[in-house]
């Protein structure tokens, strides 16, 4: 990882990887969603509403994965002072928040025909909503630290990123710990309670959305880095002119 | 499953929202990146 600590080396690799991830992600996601909409069968109990699965589940996983990326990068920033770790954490916040919001709204749209309700305050739904608010708080803290101009407050969003990771196991185990209207996990490491007609398009859409997530994180990192470099250069020139 | 509801209405709404939000995220992040990198290039020239 320290090999990419040099921004010039990171940019050399990010320049070709960003469009590649985004293009591959859009093609695979488009194809897998078409598969889920047009080719997958209706489910015996849930009918056609089961097709929402192919958007809802990948965005739920990526909402949680986004925060784990923030926590991992925050750890690298605090412990090893990796120069790009703070930028990577900030870059993961926007796609994480968007995918969490998509997960919540598509879940609500699935809940109405499946459970006859848009929303219930149970453990899974509430902890996922808490994750969305954690993203908003993280983005506000990171923006405040960036605008502070003194650099000292950069540790606050990193600490918040680490502490907020407590919510991830709560989301995962909420359907086991507490009574929930939400179904328990259908997939775990090496095991699946799902038929292949649903499993394969789900895996394809998960790969597609993950590639998009990776491409957006790289694009955000390049934007944050370019803004910081432009700002530093203009500041140096202003000092030199004085 | 609620028999009285047309499930396709909910499926189409969920897909429109998911695809729209993802496309908007990709477009925003790409354009913001291009804008920031152009700003960096301009700062080199000044």
PDB file of C-alpha atoms in Angstrom:
ATOM      1  CA  UNK A   1       0.000   0.000   0.000  1.00  0.00           C
ATOM      2  CA  UNK A   2       2.852   2.380   0.779  1.00  0.00           C
ATOM      3  CA  UNK A   3       3.898   2.014  -2.870  1.00  0.00           C
ATOM      4  CA  UNK A   4       0.900   4.221  -3.724  1.00  0.00           C
ATOM      5  CA  UNK A   5       1.697   6.771  -1.015  1.00  0.00           C
ATOM      6  CA  UNK A   6       3.312   8.882  -3.712  1.00  0.00           C
ATOM      7  CA  UNK A   7       0.490  10.883  -5.410  1.00  0.00           C
ATOM      8  CA  UNK A   8       2.308  10.860  -8.789  1.00  0.00           C
ATOM      9  CA  UNK A   9       2.526   7.056  -8.743  1.00  0.00           C
ATOM     10  CA  UNK A  10      -1.125   6.806  -7.642  1.00  0.00           C
ATOM     11  CA  UNK A  11      -2.218   9.106 -10.490  1.00  0.00           C
ATOM     12  CA  UNK A  12      -0.289   7.107 -13.107  1.00  0.00           C
ATOM     13  CA  UNK A  13      -2.296   4.033 -12.152  1.00  0.00           C
ATOM     14  CA  UNK A  14      -5.620   5.808 -11.448  1.00  0.00           C
ATOM     15  CA  UNK A  15      -5.660   7.593 -14.830  1.00  0.00           C
ATOM     16  CA  UNK A  16      -6.346   4.414 -16.799  1.00  0.00           C
ATOM     17  CA  UNK A  17      -8.123   2.472 -14.043  1.00  0.00           C
ATOM     18  CA  UNK A  18     -10.877   5.074 -13.350  1.00  0.00           C
ATOM     19  CA  UNK A  19     -12.550   5.012 -16.822  1.00  0.00           C
ATOM     20  CA  UNK A  20     -11.971   1.244 -17.084  1.00  0.00           C
ATOM     21  CA  UNK A  21     -13.776   0.523 -13.785  1.00  0.00           C
ATOM     22  CA  UNK A  22     -16.627   2.917 -14.587  1.00  0.00           C
ATOM     23  CA  UNK A  23     -17.168   1.605 -18.134  1.00  0.00           C
ATOM     24  CA  UNK A  24     -16.952  -2.078 -17.108  1.00  0.00           C
ATOM     25  CA  UNK A  25     -19.207  -1.407 -14.095  1.00  0.00           C
ATOM     26  CA  UNK A  26     -21.875   0.346 -16.174  1.00  0.00           C
ATOM     27  CA  UNK A  27     -21.899  -2.422 -18.819  1.00  0.00           C
ATOM     28  CA  UNK A  28     -22.045  -5.295 -16.275  1.00  0.00           C
ATOM     29  CA  UNK A  29     -24.638  -3.517 -14.091  1.00  0.00           C
ATOM     30  CA  UNK A  30     -26.808  -2.712 -17.125  1.00  0.00           C
ATOM     31  CA  UNK A  31     -26.648  -6.309 -18.382  1.00  0.00           C
ATOM     32  CA  UNK A  32     -27.319  -7.834 -14.935  1.00  0.00           C
ATOM     33  CA  UNK A  33     -30.293  -5.527 -14.267  1.00  0.00           C
ATOM     34  CA  UNK A  34     -31.737  -6.427 -17.662  1.00  0.00           C
ATOM     35  CA  UNK A  35     -31.212 -10.110 -16.701  1.00  0.00           C
ATOM     36  CA  UNK A  36     -33.018  -9.525 -13.400  1.00  0.00           C
ATOM     37  CA  UNK A  37     -35.877  -7.610 -15.024  1.00  0.00           C
ATOM     38  CA  UNK A  38     -36.479  -9.643 -18.183  1.00  0.00           C
ATOM     39  CA  UNK A  39     -34.962 -13.111 -17.686  1.00  0.00           C
ATOM     40  CA  UNK A  40     -35.279 -13.994 -13.985  1.00  0.00           C
ATOM     41  CA  UNK A  41     -38.623 -15.622 -13.076  1.00  0.00           C
ATOM     42  CA  UNK A  42     -41.163 -14.228 -10.594  1.00  0.00           C
ATOM     43  CA  UNK A  43     -40.762 -15.758  -7.125  1.00  0.00           C
ATOM     44  CA  UNK A  44     -43.491 -18.055  -5.718  1.00  0.00           C
ATOM     45  CA  UNK A  45     -44.170 -15.985  -2.564  1.00  0.00           C
ATOM     46  CA  UNK A  46     -43.027 -12.472  -3.470  1.00  0.00           C
ATOM     47  CA  UNK A  47     -44.076 -12.426  -7.126  1.00  0.00           C
ATOM     48  CA  UNK A  48     -42.415  -9.873  -9.432  1.00  0.00           C
ATOM     49  CA  UNK A  49     -41.388  -7.605  -6.541  1.00  0.00           C
ATOM     50  CA  UNK A  50     -38.432  -9.977  -5.946  1.00  0.00           C
ATOM     51  CA  UNK A  51     -36.678  -8.277  -8.907  1.00  0.00           C
ATOM     52  CA  UNK A  52     -35.920  -5.315  -6.608  1.00  0.00           C
ATOM     53  CA  UNK A  53     -33.383  -7.695  -4.991  1.00  0.00           C
ATOM     54  CA  UNK A  54     -30.864  -7.054  -7.802  1.00  0.00           C
ATOM     55  CA  UNK A  55     -30.568  -3.376  -6.838  1.00  0.00           C
ATOM     56  CA  UNK A  56     -31.416  -3.505  -3.130  1.00  0.00           C
ATOM     57  CA  UNK A  57     -28.911  -6.168  -2.011  1.00  0.00           C
ATOM     58  CA  UNK A  58     -25.763  -4.918  -3.858  1.00  0.00           C
ATOM     59  CA  UNK A  59     -26.396  -1.338  -2.701  1.00  0.00           C
ATOM     60  CA  UNK A  60     -26.896  -2.570   0.896  1.00  0.00           C
ATOM     61  CA  UNK A  61     -23.586  -4.463   0.785  1.00  0.00           C
ATOM     62  CA  UNK A  62     -21.773  -1.506  -0.785  1.00  0.00           C
ATOM     63  CA  UNK A  63     -23.297   0.930   1.731  1.00  0.00           C
ATOM     64  CA  UNK A  64     -21.711  -1.176   4.488  1.00  0.00           C
ATOM     65  CA  UNK A  65     -18.504  -1.842   2.508  1.00  0.00           C
ATOM     66  CA  UNK A  66     -18.133   1.915   1.965  1.00  0.00           C
ATOM     67  CA  UNK A  67     -18.039   2.516   5.708  1.00  0.00           C
ATOM     68  CA  UNK A  68     -15.571  -0.350   6.194  1.00  0.00           C
ATOM     69  CA  UNK A  69     -13.380   1.349   3.563  1.00  0.00           C
ATOM     70  CA  UNK A  70     -13.651   4.621   5.528  1.00  0.00           C
ATOM     71  CA  UNK A  71     -12.718   2.787   8.754  1.00  0.00           C
ATOM     72  CA  UNK A  72      -9.763   0.966   7.122  1.00  0.00           C
ATOM     73  CA  UNK A  73      -8.437   4.142   5.478  1.00  0.00           C
ATOM     74  CA  UNK A  74      -8.936   6.087   8.738  1.00  0.00           C
ATOM     75  CA  UNK A  75      -6.877   3.455  10.558  1.00  0.00           C
ATOM     76  CA  UNK A  76      -4.124   3.770   7.916  1.00  0.00           C
ATOM     77  CA  UNK A  77      -4.250   7.567   8.285  1.00  0.00           C
ATOM     78  CA  UNK A  78      -4.051   7.529  12.091  1.00  0.00           C
ATOM     79  CA  UNK A  79      -1.553   4.682  12.583  1.00  0.00           C
ATOM     80  CA  UNK A  80       0.714   4.736   9.523  1.00  0.00           C
ATOM     81  CA  UNK A  81       0.062   8.334   8.406  1.00  0.00           C
ATOM     82  CA  UNK A  82      -0.411   7.110   4.849  1.00  0.00           C
ATOM     83  CA  UNK A  83      -0.623  10.334   2.774  1.00  0.00           C
ATOM     84  CA  UNK A  84      -3.484   9.127   0.545  1.00  0.00           C
ATOM     85  CA  UNK A  85      -5.474   7.314   3.251  1.00  0.00           C
ATOM     86  CA  UNK A  86      -7.419  10.396   4.392  1.00  0.00           C
ATOM     87  CA  UNK A  87      -8.220  11.230   0.764  1.00  0.00           C
ATOM     88  CA  UNK A  88      -9.397   7.636   0.144  1.00  0.00           C
ATOM     89  CA  UNK A  89     -11.655   7.779   3.227  1.00  0.00           C
ATOM     90  CA  UNK A  90     -13.218  11.064   2.118  1.00  0.00           C
ATOM     91  CA  UNK A  91     -13.636   9.713  -1.435  1.00  0.00           C
ATOM     92  CA  UNK A  92     -15.589   6.653  -0.221  1.00  0.00           C
ATOM     93  CA  UNK A  93     -18.155   8.756   1.695  1.00  0.00           C
ATOM     94  CA  UNK A  94     -20.282  10.063  -1.216  1.00  0.00           C
ATOM     95  CA  UNK A  95     -20.746   6.717  -3.051  1.00  0.00           C
ATOM     96  CA  UNK A  96     -21.337   4.993   0.302  1.00  0.00           C
ATOM     97  CA  UNK A  97     -24.052   7.509   1.210  1.00  0.00           C
ATOM     98  CA  UNK A  98     -25.708   7.288  -2.236  1.00  0.00           C
ATOM     99  CA  UNK A  99     -25.781   3.474  -2.179  1.00  0.00           C
ATOM    100  CA  UNK A 100     -27.121   3.457   1.402  1.00  0.00           C
ATOM    101  CA  UNK A 101     -29.896   5.868   0.366  1.00  0.00           C
ATOM    102  CA  UNK A 102     -30.702   3.701  -2.698  1.00  0.00           C
ATOM    103  CA  UNK A 103     -30.801   0.606  -0.459  1.00  0.00           C
ATOM    104  CA  UNK A 104     -33.230   2.307   1.963  1.00  0.00           C
ATOM    105  CA  UNK A 105     -35.570   3.643  -0.720  1.00  0.00           C
ATOM    106  CA  UNK A 106     -35.627   0.446  -2.820  1.00  0.00           C
ATOM    107  CA  UNK A 107     -36.171  -1.518   0.421  1.00  0.00           C
ATOM    108  CA  UNK A 108     -39.138   0.707   1.186  1.00  0.00           C
ATOM    109  CA  UNK A 109     -40.495   0.173  -2.354  1.00  0.00           C
ATOM    110  CA  UNK A 110     -40.079  -3.601  -1.847  1.00  0.00           C
ATOM    111  CA  UNK A 111     -41.644  -3.517   1.627  1.00  0.00           C
ATOM    112  CA  UNK A 112     -44.950  -2.071   0.441  1.00  0.00           C
ATOM    113  CA  UNK A 113     -45.975  -5.067  -1.772  1.00  0.00           C
ATOM    114  CA  UNK A 114     -44.129  -7.672   0.353  1.00  0.00           C
ATOM    115  CA  UNK A 115     -44.985  -6.581   3.939  1.00  0.00           C
ATOM    116  CA  UNK A 116     -47.834  -4.118   3.269  1.00  0.00           C
ATOM    117  CA  UNK A 117     -45.801  -1.307   4.825  1.00  0.00           C
ATOM    118  CA  UNK A 118     -43.265   1.268   3.605  1.00  0.00           C
ATOM    119  CA  UNK A 119     -41.288   1.306   6.832  1.00  0.00           C
ATOM    120  CA  UNK A 120     -41.000  -0.298  10.286  1.00  0.00           C
ATOM    121  CA  UNK A 121     -38.684   0.793  13.094  1.00  0.00           C
ATOM    122  CA  UNK A 122     -37.002  -2.579  13.503  1.00  0.00           C
ATOM    123  CA  UNK A 123     -33.296  -3.288  14.059  1.00  0.00           C
ATOM    124  CA  UNK A 124     -32.224  -3.803  10.427  1.00  0.00           C
ATOM    125  CA  UNK A 125     -34.018  -0.819   8.897  1.00  0.00           C
ATOM    126  CA  UNK A 126     -33.174   1.543  11.754  1.00  0.00           C
ATOM    127  CA  UNK A 127     -29.453   0.610  11.856  1.00  0.00           C
ATOM    128  CA  UNK A 128     -29.261   1.121   8.074  1.00  0.00           C
ATOM    129  CA  UNK A 129     -30.863   4.570   8.474  1.00  0.00           C
ATOM    130  CA  UNK A 130     -28.303   5.306  11.219  1.00  0.00           C
ATOM    131  CA  UNK A 131     -25.570   4.404   8.678  1.00  0.00           C
ATOM    132  CA  UNK A 132     -26.935   7.048   6.277  1.00  0.00           C
ATOM    133  CA  UNK A 133     -26.830   9.679   9.046  1.00  0.00           C
ATOM    134  CA  UNK A 134     -23.279   8.566   9.939  1.00  0.00           C
ATOM    135  CA  UNK A 135     -22.268   9.213   6.311  1.00  0.00           C
ATOM    136  CA  UNK A 136     -23.808  12.709   6.430  1.00  0.00           C
ATOM    137  CA  UNK A 137     -22.017  13.450   9.724  1.00  0.00           C
ATOM    138  CA  UNK A 138     -18.711  12.121   8.347  1.00  0.00           C
ATOM    139  CA  UNK A 139     -18.986  14.284   5.204  1.00  0.00           C
ATOM    140  CA  UNK A 140     -19.773  17.369   7.321  1.00  0.00           C
ATOM    141  CA  UNK A 141     -16.788  16.667   9.626  1.00  0.00           C
ATOM    142  CA  UNK A 142     -14.422  16.009   6.693  1.00  0.00           C
ATOM    143  CA  UNK A 143     -15.558  19.205   4.967  1.00  0.00           C
ATOM    144  CA  UNK A 144     -15.104  21.237   8.177  1.00  0.00           C
ATOM    145  CA  UNK A 145     -11.613  19.763   8.684  1.00  0.00           C
ATOM    146  CA  UNK A 146     -10.688  20.589   5.073  1.00  0.00           C
ATOM    147  CA  UNK A 147     -11.880  24.186   5.369  1.00  0.00           C
ATOM    148  CA  UNK A 148     -10.151  24.645   8.711  1.00  0.00           C
ATOM    149  CA  UNK A 149      -6.841  25.176   6.877  1.00  0.00           C
ATOM    150  CA  UNK A 150      -4.748  24.158   9.901  1.00  0.00           C
ATOM    151  CA  UNK A 151      -4.601  20.410   9.311  1.00  0.00           C
ATOM    152  CA  UNK A 152      -4.979  19.568  13.004  1.00  0.00           C
ATOM    153  CA  UNK A 153      -8.633  18.608  12.768  1.00  0.00           C
ATOM    154  CA  UNK A 154      -8.066  15.974  10.075  1.00  0.00           C
ATOM    155  CA  UNK A 155      -7.869  13.384  12.853  1.00  0.00           C
ATOM    156  CA  UNK A 156     -11.460  14.037  13.992  1.00  0.00           C
ATOM    157  CA  UNK A 157     -13.171  12.565  10.878  1.00  0.00           C
ATOM    158  CA  UNK A 158     -10.673   9.662  10.996  1.00  0.00           C
ATOM    159  CA  UNK A 159     -11.602   8.874  14.629  1.00  0.00           C
ATOM    160  CA  UNK A 160     -15.291   9.249  13.743  1.00  0.00           C
ATOM    161  CA  UNK A 161     -14.783   6.836  10.810  1.00  0.00           C
ATOM    162  CA  UNK A 162     -13.317   4.229  13.151  1.00  0.00           C
ATOM    163  CA  UNK A 163     -15.953   4.646  15.875  1.00  0.00           C
ATOM    164  CA  UNK A 164     -18.812   4.558  13.343  1.00  0.00           C
ATOM    165  CA  UNK A 165     -17.708   1.079  12.220  1.00  0.00           C
ATOM    166  CA  UNK A 166     -19.454  -0.261  15.362  1.00  0.00           C
ATOM    167  CA  UNK A 167     -22.706   0.115  13.421  1.00  0.00           C
ATOM    168  CA  UNK A 168     -21.666  -2.412  10.711  1.00  0.00           C
ATOM    169  CA  UNK A 169     -21.917  -5.602  12.846  1.00  0.00           C
ATOM    170  CA  UNK A 170     -25.119  -4.157  14.357  1.00  0.00           C
ATOM    171  CA  UNK A 171     -26.632  -3.962  10.831  1.00  0.00           C
ATOM    172  CA  UNK A 172     -25.413  -7.452   9.955  1.00  0.00           C
ATOM    173  CA  UNK A 173     -26.577  -9.230  13.128  1.00  0.00           C
ATOM    174  CA  UNK A 174     -29.724  -7.136  13.749  1.00  0.00           C
ATOM    175  CA  UNK A 175     -31.963  -9.759  12.099  1.00  0.00           C
ATOM    176  CA  UNK A 176     -30.441 -12.445  14.368  1.00  0.00           C
ATOM    177  CA  UNK A 177     -30.289 -10.483  17.646  1.00  0.00           C
ATOM    178  CA  UNK A 178     -33.778  -8.940  17.511  1.00  0.00           C
ATOM    179  CA  UNK A 179     -37.174  -9.805  16.116  1.00  0.00           C
ATOM    180  CA  UNK A 180     -37.345  -8.339  12.611  1.00  0.00           C
ATOM    181  CA  UNK A 181     -39.804  -8.206   9.748  1.00  0.00           C
ATOM    182  CA  UNK A 182     -36.709  -8.293   7.489  1.00  0.00           C
ATOM    183  CA  UNK A 183     -35.639 -11.755   6.338  1.00  0.00           C
ATOM    184  CA  UNK A 184     -32.338 -13.227   7.661  1.00  0.00           C
ATOM    185  CA  UNK A 185     -29.331 -13.362   5.278  1.00  0.00           C
ATOM    186  CA  UNK A 186     -29.905 -15.702   2.284  1.00  0.00           C
ATOM    187  CA  UNK A 187     -26.187 -15.723   1.478  1.00  0.00           C
ATOM    188  CA  UNK A 188     -23.182 -16.349   3.698  1.00  0.00           C
ATOM    189  CA  UNK A 189     -19.593 -17.405   2.983  1.00  0.00           C
ATOM    190  CA  UNK A 190     -19.822 -20.484   0.741  1.00  0.00           C
ATOM    191  CA  UNK A 191     -23.553 -21.056   1.438  1.00  0.00           C
ATOM    192  CA  UNK A 192     -26.673 -19.911  -0.387  1.00  0.00           C
ATOM    193  CA  UNK A 193     -30.366 -20.459   0.301  1.00  0.00           C
ATOM    194  CA  UNK A 194     -31.144 -18.842  -3.057  1.00  0.00           C
ATOM    195  CA  UNK A 195     -31.846 -20.651  -6.322  1.00  0.00           C
ATOM    196  CA  UNK A 196     -29.370 -20.146  -9.181  1.00  0.00           C
ATOM    197  CA  UNK A 197     -32.020 -18.228 -11.187  1.00  0.00           C
ATOM    198  CA  UNK A 198     -31.701 -15.395  -8.656  1.00  0.00           C
ATOM    199  CA  UNK A 199     -28.162 -16.020  -7.406  1.00  0.00           C
ATOM    200  CA  UNK A 200     -26.295 -15.518 -10.717  1.00  0.00           C
ATOM    201  CA  UNK A 201     -27.904 -12.191 -11.721  1.00  0.00           C
ATOM    202  CA  UNK A 202     -27.437 -11.042  -8.101  1.00  0.00           C
ATOM    203  CA  UNK A 203     -23.713 -11.878  -8.220  1.00  0.00           C
ATOM    204  CA  UNK A 204     -23.410 -10.130 -11.609  1.00  0.00           C
ATOM    205  CA  UNK A 205     -25.134  -6.955 -10.383  1.00  0.00           C
ATOM    206  CA  UNK A 206     -22.965  -7.017  -7.230  1.00  0.00           C
ATOM    207  CA  UNK A 207     -19.806  -7.155  -9.385  1.00  0.00           C
ATOM    208  CA  UNK A 208     -21.146  -4.354 -11.624  1.00  0.00           C
ATOM    209  CA  UNK A 209     -22.102  -2.027  -8.760  1.00  0.00           C
ATOM    210  CA  UNK A 210     -18.775  -2.789  -7.004  1.00  0.00           C
ATOM    211  CA  UNK A 211     -16.805  -1.750 -10.112  1.00  0.00           C
ATOM    212  CA  UNK A 212     -18.840   1.481 -10.296  1.00  0.00           C
ATOM    213  CA  UNK A 213     -18.152   2.073  -6.606  1.00  0.00           C
ATOM    214  CA  UNK A 214     -14.400   1.559  -7.167  1.00  0.00           C
ATOM    215  CA  UNK A 215     -14.407   3.881 -10.214  1.00  0.00           C
ATOM    216  CA  UNK A 216     -16.278   6.617  -8.316  1.00  0.00           C
ATOM    217  CA  UNK A 217     -13.858   6.356  -5.355  1.00  0.00           C
ATOM    218  CA  UNK A 218     -10.877   6.757  -7.722  1.00  0.00           C
ATOM    219  CA  UNK A 219     -12.558   9.713  -9.498  1.00  0.00           C
ATOM    220  CA  UNK A 220     -13.275  11.384  -6.129  1.00  0.00           C
ATOM    221  CA  UNK A 221      -9.670  10.769  -4.981  1.00  0.00           C
ATOM    222  CA  UNK A 222      -8.337  12.344  -8.184  1.00  0.00           C
ATOM    223  CA  UNK A 223     -10.664  15.341  -7.711  1.00  0.00           C
ATOM    224  CA  UNK A 224      -9.685  15.881  -4.046  1.00  0.00           C
ATOM    225  CA  UNK A 225      -5.995  15.492  -4.891  1.00  0.00           C
ATOM    226  CA  UNK A 226      -6.175  17.890  -7.873  1.00  0.00           C
ATOM    227  CA  UNK A 227      -8.066  20.493  -5.797  1.00  0.00           C
ATOM    228  CA  UNK A 228      -5.471  20.255  -3.004  1.00  0.00           C
ATOM    229  CA  UNK A 229      -2.561  20.564  -5.462  1.00  0.00           C
ATOM    230  CA  UNK A 230      -4.133  23.562  -7.250  1.00  0.00           C
ATOM    231  CA  UNK A 231      -4.849  25.228  -3.906  1.00  0.00           C
ATOM    232  CA  UNK A 232      -1.275  24.664  -2.658  1.00  0.00           C
ATOM    233  CA  UNK A 233       0.233  25.967  -5.927  1.00  0.00           C
ATOM    234  CA  UNK A 234      -1.913  29.128  -5.927  1.00  0.00           C
ATOM    235  CA  UNK A 235      -1.047  29.734  -2.260  1.00  0.00           C
ATOM    236  CA  UNK A 236       2.689  29.378  -2.957  1.00  0.00           C
ATOM    237  CA  UNK A 237       2.428  31.821  -5.867  1.00  0.00           C
ATOM    238  CA  UNK A 238       0.505  34.320  -3.738  1.00  0.00           C
ATOM    239  CA  UNK A 239       3.242  34.155  -1.037  1.00  0.00           C
ATOM    240  CA  UNK A 240       5.980  34.535  -3.681  1.00  0.00           C
ATOM    241  CA  UNK A 241       4.266  37.635  -5.125  1.00  0.00           C
ATOM    242  CA  UNK A 242       4.004  39.198  -1.641  1.00  0.00           C
TER     243      UNK A 242
ATOM    244  CA  UNK B   1     -47.381 -10.853  -1.025  1.00  0.00           C
ATOM    245  CA  UNK B   2     -50.170  -8.319  -1.538  1.00  0.00           C
ATOM    246  CA  UNK B   3     -52.339  -9.599  -4.369  1.00  0.00           C
ATOM    247  CA  UNK B   4     -54.152  -6.281  -4.874  1.00  0.00           C
ATOM    248  CA  UNK B   5     -51.017  -4.331  -5.742  1.00  0.00           C
ATOM    249  CA  UNK B   6     -49.347  -4.243  -9.129  1.00  0.00           C
ATOM    250  CA  UNK B   7     -45.785  -5.297  -8.290  1.00  0.00           C
ATOM    251  CA  UNK B   8     -44.389  -3.904 -11.538  1.00  0.00           C
ATOM    252  CA  UNK B   9     -45.156  -0.332 -10.392  1.00  0.00           C
ATOM    253  CA  UNK B  10     -42.823  -0.841  -7.418  1.00  0.00           C
ATOM    254  CA  UNK B  11     -40.205  -2.701  -9.482  1.00  0.00           C
ATOM    255  CA  UNK B  12     -40.086   0.071 -12.126  1.00  0.00           C
ATOM    256  CA  UNK B  13     -39.919   2.791  -9.459  1.00  0.00           C
ATOM    257  CA  UNK B  14     -37.045   0.962  -7.682  1.00  0.00           C
ATOM    258  CA  UNK B  15     -35.092   0.442 -10.930  1.00  0.00           C
ATOM    259  CA  UNK B  16     -35.645   4.044 -12.070  1.00  0.00           C
ATOM    260  CA  UNK B  17     -34.453   5.335  -8.718  1.00  0.00           C
ATOM    261  CA  UNK B  18     -31.460   2.980  -8.480  1.00  0.00           C
ATOM    262  CA  UNK B  19     -30.296   3.531 -12.063  1.00  0.00           C
ATOM    263  CA  UNK B  20     -30.937   7.305 -11.900  1.00  0.00           C
ATOM    264  CA  UNK B  21     -29.023   7.736  -8.636  1.00  0.00           C
ATOM    265  CA  UNK B  22     -26.100   5.603  -9.880  1.00  0.00           C
ATOM    266  CA  UNK B  23     -25.866   7.476 -13.211  1.00  0.00           C
ATOM    267  CA  UNK B  24     -26.050  10.832 -11.399  1.00  0.00           C
ATOM    268  CA  UNK B  25     -23.282   9.704  -8.999  1.00  0.00           C
ATOM    269  CA  UNK B  26     -21.040   8.586 -11.891  1.00  0.00           C
ATOM    270  CA  UNK B  27     -21.668  11.793 -13.901  1.00  0.00           C
ATOM    271  CA  UNK B  28     -21.111  14.073 -10.885  1.00  0.00           C
ATOM    272  CA  UNK B  29     -17.886  12.344  -9.791  1.00  0.00           C
ATOM    273  CA  UNK B  30     -16.503  12.290 -13.368  1.00  0.00           C
ATOM    274  CA  UNK B  31     -17.318  15.955 -14.068  1.00  0.00           C
ATOM    275  CA  UNK B  32     -15.990  17.073 -10.655  1.00  0.00           C
ATOM    276  CA  UNK B  33     -12.758  15.166 -11.334  1.00  0.00           C
ATOM    277  CA  UNK B  34     -12.337  16.727 -14.806  1.00  0.00           C
ATOM    278  CA  UNK B  35     -13.072  20.209 -13.398  1.00  0.00           C
ATOM    279  CA  UNK B  36     -10.544  19.803 -10.560  1.00  0.00           C
ATOM    280  CA  UNK B  37      -7.839  18.474 -12.900  1.00  0.00           C
ATOM    281  CA  UNK B  38      -8.395  21.378 -15.313  1.00  0.00           C
ATOM    282  CA  UNK B  39      -8.101  23.781 -12.371  1.00  0.00           C
ATOM    283  CA  UNK B  40      -4.777  22.159 -11.427  1.00  0.00           C
ATOM    284  CA  UNK B  41      -3.532  22.544 -15.026  1.00  0.00           C
ATOM    285  CA  UNK B  42      -4.549  26.231 -15.041  1.00  0.00           C
ATOM    286  CA  UNK B  43      -2.737  26.794 -11.737  1.00  0.00           C
ATOM    287  CA  UNK B  44       0.450  25.438 -13.377  1.00  0.00           C
ATOM    288  CA  UNK B  45       0.165  27.896 -16.244  1.00  0.00           C
ATOM    289  CA  UNK B  46      -0.495  31.011 -14.139  1.00  0.00           C
TER     290      UNK B  46
END
